[in-house]
XYZ file of C-alpha atoms in Angstrom:
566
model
C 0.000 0.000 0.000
C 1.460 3.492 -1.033
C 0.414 6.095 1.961
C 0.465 9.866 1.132
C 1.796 11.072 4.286
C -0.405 14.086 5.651
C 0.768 17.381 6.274
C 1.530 18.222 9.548
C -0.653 15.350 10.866
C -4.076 17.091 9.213
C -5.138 15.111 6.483
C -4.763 11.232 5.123
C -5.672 9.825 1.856
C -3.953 6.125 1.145
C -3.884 4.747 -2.413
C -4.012 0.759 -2.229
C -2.059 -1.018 -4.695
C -1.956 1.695 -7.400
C -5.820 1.433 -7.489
C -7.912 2.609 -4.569
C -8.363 6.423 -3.226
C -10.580 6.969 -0.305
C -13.383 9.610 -0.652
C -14.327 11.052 2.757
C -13.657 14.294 4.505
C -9.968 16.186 4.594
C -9.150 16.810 7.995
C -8.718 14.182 11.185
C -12.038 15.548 13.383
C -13.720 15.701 9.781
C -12.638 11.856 9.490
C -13.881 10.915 12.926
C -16.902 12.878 12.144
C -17.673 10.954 8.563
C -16.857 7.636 10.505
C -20.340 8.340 12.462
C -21.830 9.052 9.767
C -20.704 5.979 7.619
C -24.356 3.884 8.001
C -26.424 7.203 6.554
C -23.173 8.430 4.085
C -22.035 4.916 2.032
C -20.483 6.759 -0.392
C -17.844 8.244 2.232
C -16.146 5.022 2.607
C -16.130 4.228 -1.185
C -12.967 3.282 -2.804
C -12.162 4.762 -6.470
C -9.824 2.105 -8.630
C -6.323 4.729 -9.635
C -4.875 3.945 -12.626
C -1.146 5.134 -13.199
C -3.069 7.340 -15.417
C -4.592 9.036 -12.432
C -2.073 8.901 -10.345
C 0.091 10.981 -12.891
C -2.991 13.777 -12.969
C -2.468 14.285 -9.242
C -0.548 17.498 -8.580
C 1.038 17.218 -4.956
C 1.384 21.011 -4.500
C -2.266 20.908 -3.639
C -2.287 17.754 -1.322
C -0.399 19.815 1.378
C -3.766 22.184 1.053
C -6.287 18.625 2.289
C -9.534 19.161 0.705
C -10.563 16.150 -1.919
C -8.765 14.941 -4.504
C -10.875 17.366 -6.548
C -8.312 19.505 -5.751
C -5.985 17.941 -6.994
C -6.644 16.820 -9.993
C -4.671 18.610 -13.160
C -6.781 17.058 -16.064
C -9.856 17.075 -16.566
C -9.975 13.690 -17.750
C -9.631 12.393 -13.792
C -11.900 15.142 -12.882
C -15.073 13.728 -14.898
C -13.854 10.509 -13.481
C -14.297 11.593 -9.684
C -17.428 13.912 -10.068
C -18.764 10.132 -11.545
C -18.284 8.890 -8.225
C -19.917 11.414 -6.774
C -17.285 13.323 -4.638
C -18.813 16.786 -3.557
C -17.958 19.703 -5.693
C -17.723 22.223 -2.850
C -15.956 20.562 -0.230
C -13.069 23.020 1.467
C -9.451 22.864 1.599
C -7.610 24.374 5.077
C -7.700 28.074 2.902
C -11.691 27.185 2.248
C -10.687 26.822 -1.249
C -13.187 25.048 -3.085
C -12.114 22.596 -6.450
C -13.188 25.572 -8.136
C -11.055 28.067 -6.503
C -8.059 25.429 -6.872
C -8.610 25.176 -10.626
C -9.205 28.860 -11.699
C -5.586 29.656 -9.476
C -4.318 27.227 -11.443
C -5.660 28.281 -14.516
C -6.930 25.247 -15.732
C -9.811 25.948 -17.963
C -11.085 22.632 -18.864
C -11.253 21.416 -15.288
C -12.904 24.725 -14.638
C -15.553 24.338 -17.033
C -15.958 20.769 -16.445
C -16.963 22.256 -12.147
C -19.071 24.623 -13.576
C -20.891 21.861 -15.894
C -21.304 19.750 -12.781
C -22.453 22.384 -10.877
C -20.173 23.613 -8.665
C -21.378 26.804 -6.878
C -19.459 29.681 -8.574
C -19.756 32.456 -5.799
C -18.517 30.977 -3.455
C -15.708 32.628 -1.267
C -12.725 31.552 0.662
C -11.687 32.712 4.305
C -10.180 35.570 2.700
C -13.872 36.416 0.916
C -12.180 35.541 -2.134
C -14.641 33.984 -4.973
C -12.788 32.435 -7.855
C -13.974 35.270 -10.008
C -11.168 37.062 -8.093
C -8.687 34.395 -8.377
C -9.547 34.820 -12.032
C -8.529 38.419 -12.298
C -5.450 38.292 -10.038
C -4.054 35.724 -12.460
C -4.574 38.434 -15.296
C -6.295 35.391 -17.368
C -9.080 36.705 -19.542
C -10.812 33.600 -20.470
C -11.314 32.289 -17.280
C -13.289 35.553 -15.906
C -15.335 35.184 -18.908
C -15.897 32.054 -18.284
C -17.239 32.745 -14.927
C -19.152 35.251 -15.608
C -21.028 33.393 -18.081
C -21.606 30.761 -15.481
C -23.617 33.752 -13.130
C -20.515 34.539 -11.271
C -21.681 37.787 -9.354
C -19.140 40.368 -10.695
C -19.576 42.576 -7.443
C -19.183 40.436 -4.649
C -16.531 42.090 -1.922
C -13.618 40.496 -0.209
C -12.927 40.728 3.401
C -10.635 43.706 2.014
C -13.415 44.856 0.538
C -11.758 44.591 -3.063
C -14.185 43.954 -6.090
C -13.136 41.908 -8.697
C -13.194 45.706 -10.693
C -11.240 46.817 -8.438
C -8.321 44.334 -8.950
C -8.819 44.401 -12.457
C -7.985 48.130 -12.425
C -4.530 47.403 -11.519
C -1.713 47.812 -13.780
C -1.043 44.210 -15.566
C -0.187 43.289 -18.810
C -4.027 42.240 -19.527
C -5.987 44.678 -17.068
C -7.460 46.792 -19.583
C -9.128 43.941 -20.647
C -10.654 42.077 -18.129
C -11.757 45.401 -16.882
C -13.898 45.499 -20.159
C -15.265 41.784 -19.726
C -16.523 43.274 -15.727
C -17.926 46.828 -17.285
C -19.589 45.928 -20.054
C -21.764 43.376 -17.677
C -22.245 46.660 -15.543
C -19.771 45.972 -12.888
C -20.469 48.591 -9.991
C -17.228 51.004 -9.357
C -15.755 51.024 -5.888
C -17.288 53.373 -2.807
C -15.434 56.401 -1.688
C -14.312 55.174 1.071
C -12.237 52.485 -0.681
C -8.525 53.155 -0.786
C -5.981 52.758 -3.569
C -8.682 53.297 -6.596
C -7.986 54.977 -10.356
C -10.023 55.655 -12.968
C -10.514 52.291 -13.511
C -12.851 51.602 -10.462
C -12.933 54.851 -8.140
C -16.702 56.244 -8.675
C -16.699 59.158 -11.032
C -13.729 57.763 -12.505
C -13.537 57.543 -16.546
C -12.151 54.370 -17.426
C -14.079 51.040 -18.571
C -11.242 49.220 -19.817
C -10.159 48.616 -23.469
C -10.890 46.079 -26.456
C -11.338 46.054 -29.577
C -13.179 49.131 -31.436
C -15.992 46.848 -33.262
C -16.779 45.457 -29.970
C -17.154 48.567 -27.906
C -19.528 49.638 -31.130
C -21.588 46.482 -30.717
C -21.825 46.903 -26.987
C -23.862 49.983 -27.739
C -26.023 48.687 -30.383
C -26.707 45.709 -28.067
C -27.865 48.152 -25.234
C -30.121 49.846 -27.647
C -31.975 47.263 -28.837
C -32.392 45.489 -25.466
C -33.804 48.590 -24.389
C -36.163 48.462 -27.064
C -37.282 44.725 -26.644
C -37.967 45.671 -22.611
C -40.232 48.882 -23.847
C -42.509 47.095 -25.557
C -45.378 47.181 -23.635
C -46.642 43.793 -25.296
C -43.707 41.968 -24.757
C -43.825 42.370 -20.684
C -47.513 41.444 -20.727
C -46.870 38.236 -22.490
C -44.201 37.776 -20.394
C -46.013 38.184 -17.163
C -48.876 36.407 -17.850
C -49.762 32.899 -16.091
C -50.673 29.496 -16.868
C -54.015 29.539 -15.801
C -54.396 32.541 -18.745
C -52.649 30.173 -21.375
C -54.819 27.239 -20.824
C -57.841 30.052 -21.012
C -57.021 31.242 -24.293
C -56.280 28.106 -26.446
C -56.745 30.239 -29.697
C -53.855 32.739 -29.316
C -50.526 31.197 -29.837
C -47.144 32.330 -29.457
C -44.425 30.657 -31.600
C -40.607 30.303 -30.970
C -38.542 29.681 -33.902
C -34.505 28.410 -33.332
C -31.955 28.745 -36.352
C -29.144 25.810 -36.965
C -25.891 26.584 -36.369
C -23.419 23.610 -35.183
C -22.015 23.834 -31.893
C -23.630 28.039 -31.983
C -26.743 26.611 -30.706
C -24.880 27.607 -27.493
C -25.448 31.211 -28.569
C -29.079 30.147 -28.662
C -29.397 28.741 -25.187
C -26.900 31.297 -23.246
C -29.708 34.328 -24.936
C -32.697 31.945 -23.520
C -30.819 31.963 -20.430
C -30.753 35.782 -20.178
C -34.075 36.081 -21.231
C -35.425 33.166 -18.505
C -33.834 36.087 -15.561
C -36.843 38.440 -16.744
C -39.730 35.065 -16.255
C -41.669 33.577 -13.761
C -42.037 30.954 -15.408
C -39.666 28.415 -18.387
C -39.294 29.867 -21.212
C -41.332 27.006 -23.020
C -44.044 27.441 -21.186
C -44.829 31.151 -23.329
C -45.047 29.009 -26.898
C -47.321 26.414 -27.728
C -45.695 26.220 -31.332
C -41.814 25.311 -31.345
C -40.220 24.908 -34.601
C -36.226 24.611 -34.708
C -33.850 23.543 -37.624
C -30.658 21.148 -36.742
C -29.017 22.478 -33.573
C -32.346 23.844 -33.326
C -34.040 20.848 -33.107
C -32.226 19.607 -30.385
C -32.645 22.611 -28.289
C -36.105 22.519 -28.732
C -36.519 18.794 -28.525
C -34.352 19.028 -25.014
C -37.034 22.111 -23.929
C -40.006 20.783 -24.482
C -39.266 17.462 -22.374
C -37.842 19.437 -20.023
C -34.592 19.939 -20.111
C -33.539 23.156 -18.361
C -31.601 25.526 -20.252
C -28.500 25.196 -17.946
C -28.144 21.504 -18.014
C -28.834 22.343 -22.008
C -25.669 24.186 -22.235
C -23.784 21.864 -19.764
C -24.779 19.299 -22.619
C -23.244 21.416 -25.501
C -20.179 22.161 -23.744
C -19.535 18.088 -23.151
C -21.336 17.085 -26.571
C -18.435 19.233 -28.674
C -15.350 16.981 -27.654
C -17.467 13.634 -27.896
C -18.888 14.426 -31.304
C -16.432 16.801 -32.996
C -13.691 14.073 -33.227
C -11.267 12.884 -35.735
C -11.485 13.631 -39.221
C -14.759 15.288 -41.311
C -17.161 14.058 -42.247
C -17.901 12.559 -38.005
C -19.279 9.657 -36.908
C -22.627 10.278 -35.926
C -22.699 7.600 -33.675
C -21.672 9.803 -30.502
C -24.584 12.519 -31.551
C -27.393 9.730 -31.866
C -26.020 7.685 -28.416
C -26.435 11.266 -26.728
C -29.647 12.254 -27.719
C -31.015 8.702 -26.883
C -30.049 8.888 -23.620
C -31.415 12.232 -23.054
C -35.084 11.766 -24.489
C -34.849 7.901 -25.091
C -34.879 6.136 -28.006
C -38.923 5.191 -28.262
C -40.003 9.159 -28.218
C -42.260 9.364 -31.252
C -42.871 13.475 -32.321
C -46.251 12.798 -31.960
C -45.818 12.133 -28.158
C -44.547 15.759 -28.045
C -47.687 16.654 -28.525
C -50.030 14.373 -26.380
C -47.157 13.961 -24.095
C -46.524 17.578 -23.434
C -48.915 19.336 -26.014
C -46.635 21.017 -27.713
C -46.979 21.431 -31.581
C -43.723 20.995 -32.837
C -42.085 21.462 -36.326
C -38.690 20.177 -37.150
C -37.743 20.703 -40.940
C -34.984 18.911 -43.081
C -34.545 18.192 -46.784
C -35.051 15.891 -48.743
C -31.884 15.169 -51.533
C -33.808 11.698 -53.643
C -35.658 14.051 -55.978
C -35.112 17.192 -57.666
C -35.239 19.963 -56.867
C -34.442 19.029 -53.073
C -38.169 19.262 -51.329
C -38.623 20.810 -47.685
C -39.799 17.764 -45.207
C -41.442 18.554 -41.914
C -41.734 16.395 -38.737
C -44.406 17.594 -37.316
C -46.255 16.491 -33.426
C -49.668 17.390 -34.742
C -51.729 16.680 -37.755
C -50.598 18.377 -40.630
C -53.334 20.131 -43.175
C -52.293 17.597 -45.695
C -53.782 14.858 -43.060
C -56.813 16.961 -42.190
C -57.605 17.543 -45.818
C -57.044 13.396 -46.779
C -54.264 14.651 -49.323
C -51.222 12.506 -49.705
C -48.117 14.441 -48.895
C -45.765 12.818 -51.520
C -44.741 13.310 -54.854
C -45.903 11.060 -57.206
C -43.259 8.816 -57.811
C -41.521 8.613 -54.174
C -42.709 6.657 -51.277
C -44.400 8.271 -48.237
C -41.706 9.323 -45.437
C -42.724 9.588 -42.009
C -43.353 13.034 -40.316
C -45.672 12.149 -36.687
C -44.922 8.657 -36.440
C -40.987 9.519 -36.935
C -39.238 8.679 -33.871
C -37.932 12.161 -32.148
C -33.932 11.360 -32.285
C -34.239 10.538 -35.903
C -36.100 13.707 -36.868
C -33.050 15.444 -34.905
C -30.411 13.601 -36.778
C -32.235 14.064 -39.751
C -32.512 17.757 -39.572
C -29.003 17.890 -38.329
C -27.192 16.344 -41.147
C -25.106 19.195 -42.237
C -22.765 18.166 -45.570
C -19.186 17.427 -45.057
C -20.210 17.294 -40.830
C -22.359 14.367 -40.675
C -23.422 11.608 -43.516
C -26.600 12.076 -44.794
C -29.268 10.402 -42.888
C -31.060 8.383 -45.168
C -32.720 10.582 -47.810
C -32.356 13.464 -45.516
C -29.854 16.212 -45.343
C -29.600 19.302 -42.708
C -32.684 21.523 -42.779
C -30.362 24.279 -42.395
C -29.583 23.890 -46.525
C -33.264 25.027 -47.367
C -34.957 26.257 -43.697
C -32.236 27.469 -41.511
C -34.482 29.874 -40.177
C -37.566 28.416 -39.739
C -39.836 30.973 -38.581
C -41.707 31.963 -42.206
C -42.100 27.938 -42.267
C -43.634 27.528 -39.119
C -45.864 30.935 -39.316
C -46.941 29.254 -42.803
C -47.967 25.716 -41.290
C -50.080 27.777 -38.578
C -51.646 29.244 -41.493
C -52.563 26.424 -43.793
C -53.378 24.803 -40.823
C -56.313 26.831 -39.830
C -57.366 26.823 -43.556
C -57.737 23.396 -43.389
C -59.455 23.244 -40.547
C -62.114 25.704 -41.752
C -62.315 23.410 -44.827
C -63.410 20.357 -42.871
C -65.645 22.195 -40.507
C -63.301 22.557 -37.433
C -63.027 26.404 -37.474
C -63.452 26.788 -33.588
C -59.697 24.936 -33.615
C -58.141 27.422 -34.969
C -55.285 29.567 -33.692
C -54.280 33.338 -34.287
C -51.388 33.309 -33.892
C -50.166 36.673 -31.628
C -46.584 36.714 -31.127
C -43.317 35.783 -32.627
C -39.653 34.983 -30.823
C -37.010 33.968 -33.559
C -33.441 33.440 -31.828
C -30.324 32.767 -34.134
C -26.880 31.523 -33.480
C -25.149 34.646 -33.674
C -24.256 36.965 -36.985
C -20.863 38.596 -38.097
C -21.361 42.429 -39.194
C -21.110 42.954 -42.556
C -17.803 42.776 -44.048
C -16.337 43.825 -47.670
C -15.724 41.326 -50.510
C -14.442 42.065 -53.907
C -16.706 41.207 -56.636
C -16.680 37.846 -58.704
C -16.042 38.180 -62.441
C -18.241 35.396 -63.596
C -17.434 36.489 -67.682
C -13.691 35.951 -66.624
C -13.889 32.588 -65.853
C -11.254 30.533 -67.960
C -9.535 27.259 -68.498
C -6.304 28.345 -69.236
C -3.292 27.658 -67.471
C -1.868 31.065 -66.746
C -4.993 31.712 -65.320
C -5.214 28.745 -62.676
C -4.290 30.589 -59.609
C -7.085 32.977 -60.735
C -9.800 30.322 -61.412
C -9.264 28.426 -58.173
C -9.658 31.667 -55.944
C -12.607 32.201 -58.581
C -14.163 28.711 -57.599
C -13.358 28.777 -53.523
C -15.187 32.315 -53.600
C -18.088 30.978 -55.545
C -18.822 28.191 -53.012
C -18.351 30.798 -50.507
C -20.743 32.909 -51.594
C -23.159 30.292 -52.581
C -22.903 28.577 -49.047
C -23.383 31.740 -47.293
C -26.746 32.530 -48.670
C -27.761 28.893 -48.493
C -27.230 29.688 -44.698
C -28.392 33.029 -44.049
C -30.983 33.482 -41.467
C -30.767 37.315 -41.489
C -31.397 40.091 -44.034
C -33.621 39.630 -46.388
C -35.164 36.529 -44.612
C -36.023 38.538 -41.512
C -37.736 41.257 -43.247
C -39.828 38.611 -45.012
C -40.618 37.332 -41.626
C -41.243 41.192 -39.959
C -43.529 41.937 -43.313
C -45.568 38.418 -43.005
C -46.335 39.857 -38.712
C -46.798 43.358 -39.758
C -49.803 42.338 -42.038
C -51.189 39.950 -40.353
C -51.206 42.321 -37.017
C -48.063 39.851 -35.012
C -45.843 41.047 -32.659
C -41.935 39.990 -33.910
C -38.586 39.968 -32.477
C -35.532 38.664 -34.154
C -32.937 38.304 -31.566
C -29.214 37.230 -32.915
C -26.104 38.469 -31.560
C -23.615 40.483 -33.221
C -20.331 39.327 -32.684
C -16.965 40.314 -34.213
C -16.007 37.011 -35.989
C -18.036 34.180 -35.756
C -17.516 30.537 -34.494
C -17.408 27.713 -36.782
C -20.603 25.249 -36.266
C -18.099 22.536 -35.462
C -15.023 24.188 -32.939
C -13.927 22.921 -29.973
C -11.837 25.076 -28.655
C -13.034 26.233 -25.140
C -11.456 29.975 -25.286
C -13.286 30.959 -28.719
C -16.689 29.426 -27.321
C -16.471 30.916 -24.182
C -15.515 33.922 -25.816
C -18.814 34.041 -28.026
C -20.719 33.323 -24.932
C -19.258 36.014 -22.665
C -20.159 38.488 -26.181
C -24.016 37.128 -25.620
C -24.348 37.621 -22.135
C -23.392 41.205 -22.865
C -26.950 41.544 -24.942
């Protein structure tokens, strides 16, 4: 047996035969205290198998501290490992360092995110009234007080000095200026008079918010304004404030949510929901009784409306990325179907989202057997082709399921975007021909109720009163030199030329395929305006935009941290 020795007699953890690692408390009266507990706390006394693996991923600086070997722990490989076996993710060290504290000192993103994923509580402060938010600062690292703050870390919380993390930030370091941007731009509070050792940076009255870059400063401002306008609308806080009790009185007036694809952006989607679910007293959902979403869309409303909350929703996306997004294009689409099985199960039929939690749902995708490529919706409800006994096929091509589809397939159906994913069957990624769904959706309300006039079921029909379209975020626009079509040639001393001519072609071509904005959002305002609909488009600005398949953990948290601005 290999014994850690404990320092200066306070704590003990032994490691049997390269495999086991007690989990209990961290001090000796905390052991003798966990001992009493051991018939009502089983798991205290559990053993976790080490690897040589593990035991590598164990930093020793931090053992001298005690607390658990969450702690400890340098990769966040071992840390998934440990929060399996349920070790507490707030336990203390002798400084009353939590695992979260421990990892943000030690600037460990991944094993910070990975805490924050789990759970941990992010506000939490040390004996010194420290919160990791100000462990984040005093390290100077950006990222990680971006990261916190898009977890809810409260960015005015006071030390036992009675330092914000503003105040630190307004220190002279080599990346000050910024961070003190990331805390003012979320409205960080400046410091009281009667605080000492202030600039301009924090003192009240002072001048200075901090600096970044000159688009971004720009786009704060437009974001202000146009939040500003969203909370003025008088019919947007009524709708918002209203109760169940109302909803289930006035079956006939329907609100609709609409969710754009966008890979691995749907996070932009959910952290927005998440901001907007602060203003509610009630889920989100719960305002919509139509829900249409395209690819990431689809899963974001699929995970909503069996009730999913939004923050386990994002705790999904940020795990989903590095078990999905691996290897080579295009990616096995095993991990994506294994994950949404074992989220909503693998019997869920779309129908059952609508007798199940009476929801009508629409979840588009294309269909590539036939030209041109046709627009397929899975629908929860009865479609006016259905109420009107009119087959909804083209002659020629067999039937393909829309209710009866089971819910994961719709979702990998919608989601198979080309050179990402294989195609799924005749299906390819409903981004291609609906990536904003919301003229598709207000359209199926619409030939719905025609329908039902038609067969005598008028008193089922639904105006339809308000409109919520979120996208995944939108770069401003930027300038492009113009495509020669007439000078396209095959000759050799014009190769160089012709491939730059072809890669900016596809470009061009795959960006409108795509677009969710412009042109397709003044269709969408036009369609409410006439037909007497409130609409709001909400999609974040952001300097330069993700790609719908990264992984890396700075530029996502990055885009996040630029939405929780709005």
């Amino acid at each position: 047996m290999l014994t850690l020795p404990p320092p200066k007699q306070r704590t003990q953890r032994s490691i049997e035969g390269g495999g086991g690692l007690h989990h209990g408390s961290t001090t000796k009266s905390k052991l003798q205290r966990e001992r009493k507990k051991k018939s009502q706390s089983p798991l205290d006394s559990h053993i976790v198998q080490f690897t040589e693996q593990d035991l590598m991923d164990i930093d020793l600086q931090d053992i001298v501290m005690a607390g658990s070997p969450l702690h400890w722990t340098k990769h966040r490989r071992l840390m998934e490992k440990l929060i399996a076996h349920k070790f507490k993710l707030n336990t203390p060290n002798m400084n009353e360092d939590t695992p979260l504290h421990v990892m943000v000192k030690r600037n460990r993103l991944r094993c910070v995110i990975t805490l924050l994923c789990s759970g941990a509580r992010v506000n939490v402060q040390n004996k010194f009234g420290n919160t990791p938010l100000h462990h984040a600062v005093k390290i100077d690292e950006i990222t990680l007080t971006q990261t916190l703050i898009v977890f809810d870390a409260d960015i005015d919380i006071l030390n036992k000095a009675k330092e914000s993390a503003r105040h630190l930030a307004a220190k002279e370091s080599p990346f000050s200026a910024q961070i003190l941007f990331v805390l003012s731009a979320l409205g960080a509070k400046r410091c009281s008079n009667e605080q000492k050792n202030c600039n301009a940076g924090c003192r009240e009255g002072g001048d200075f918010d901090g600096k970044w870059s000159p688009v971004l400063i720009e786009l704060t401002k437009q974001y202000e304004s146009l939040f500003q306008n969203i909370k003025n609308q008088k019919f947007f806080e009524e709708e918002m404030k209203k109760d169940a009790k109302e909803y289930q009185s006035s079956n006939q007036n329907v609100n609709l949510l609409a969710l754009d694809g966008g890979g691995i952006k749907g996070l932009v989607t959910v952290q927005v929901m998440i901001e907007l679910q602060k203003y509610l007293k009630r889920p989100i959902i719960d305002y919509f009784q139509w829900i249409a979403g395209t690819s990431t869309g689809s899963f974001i409303v699929v995970f909503l409306v069996t009730g999913t909350p939004l923050s386990q929703i994002r705790n999904i996306y940020m795990q989903f990325k590095d078990k999905v997004f691996v290897g080579e294009r295009p990616y096995d689409a095993e991990p994506l179907e294994k994950l949404i099985k074992e989220i909503i199960g693998s019997e869920l039929r779309m129908e059952d989202l609508r007798t199940n939690y009476h929801k009508m749902v629409m979840i588009p995708a294309g269909l590539i057997d036939r030209k041109p490529m046709k627009l397929h919706l899975f629908r929860s409800y009865e479609s006016h082709y259905e109420l009107l006994k009119i087959p909804d096929f083209d002659r020629g091509f067999s039937r393909q399921p829309s209710r009866d589809q089971l819910v994961w397939q719709a979702c990998r159906a919608s989601g198979s975007a080309p050179t990402y994913f294989k195609t799924f069957g005749p299906f390819i990624d409903g981004g291609l021909i609906a990536c904003n769904p919301t003229l598709d959706a207000m359209t199926e309300i619409e030939f719905r109720n025609i329908a039902l006039r038609e067969v005598g079921r008028e008193s089922e029909c639904q105006k339809l009163r308000f409109v919520l379209s979120l996208g995944t975020g939108q770069q401003q626009t930027e300038e492009s030199k113009a495509i020669d079509i007439g000078a396209y040639s095959l000759r050799l001393t014009e190769i160089n030329n012709q491939i730059r001519y072809i890669y900016q072609m596809a470009s061009l071509l795959l960006n409108e395929i795509c677009n969710t904005d412009n042109h397709i959002v003044n269709r969408a305002e036009a369609f409410c305006s006439a037909t007497n609909i409130l609409y709001f488009r909400i999609n974040p600005m952001f300097d330069k935009l993700i790609e719908l398949d990264e992984t890396l953990d700075f530029k996502i948290v990055n885009a996040l941290w630029e939405t929780k601005r709005f």
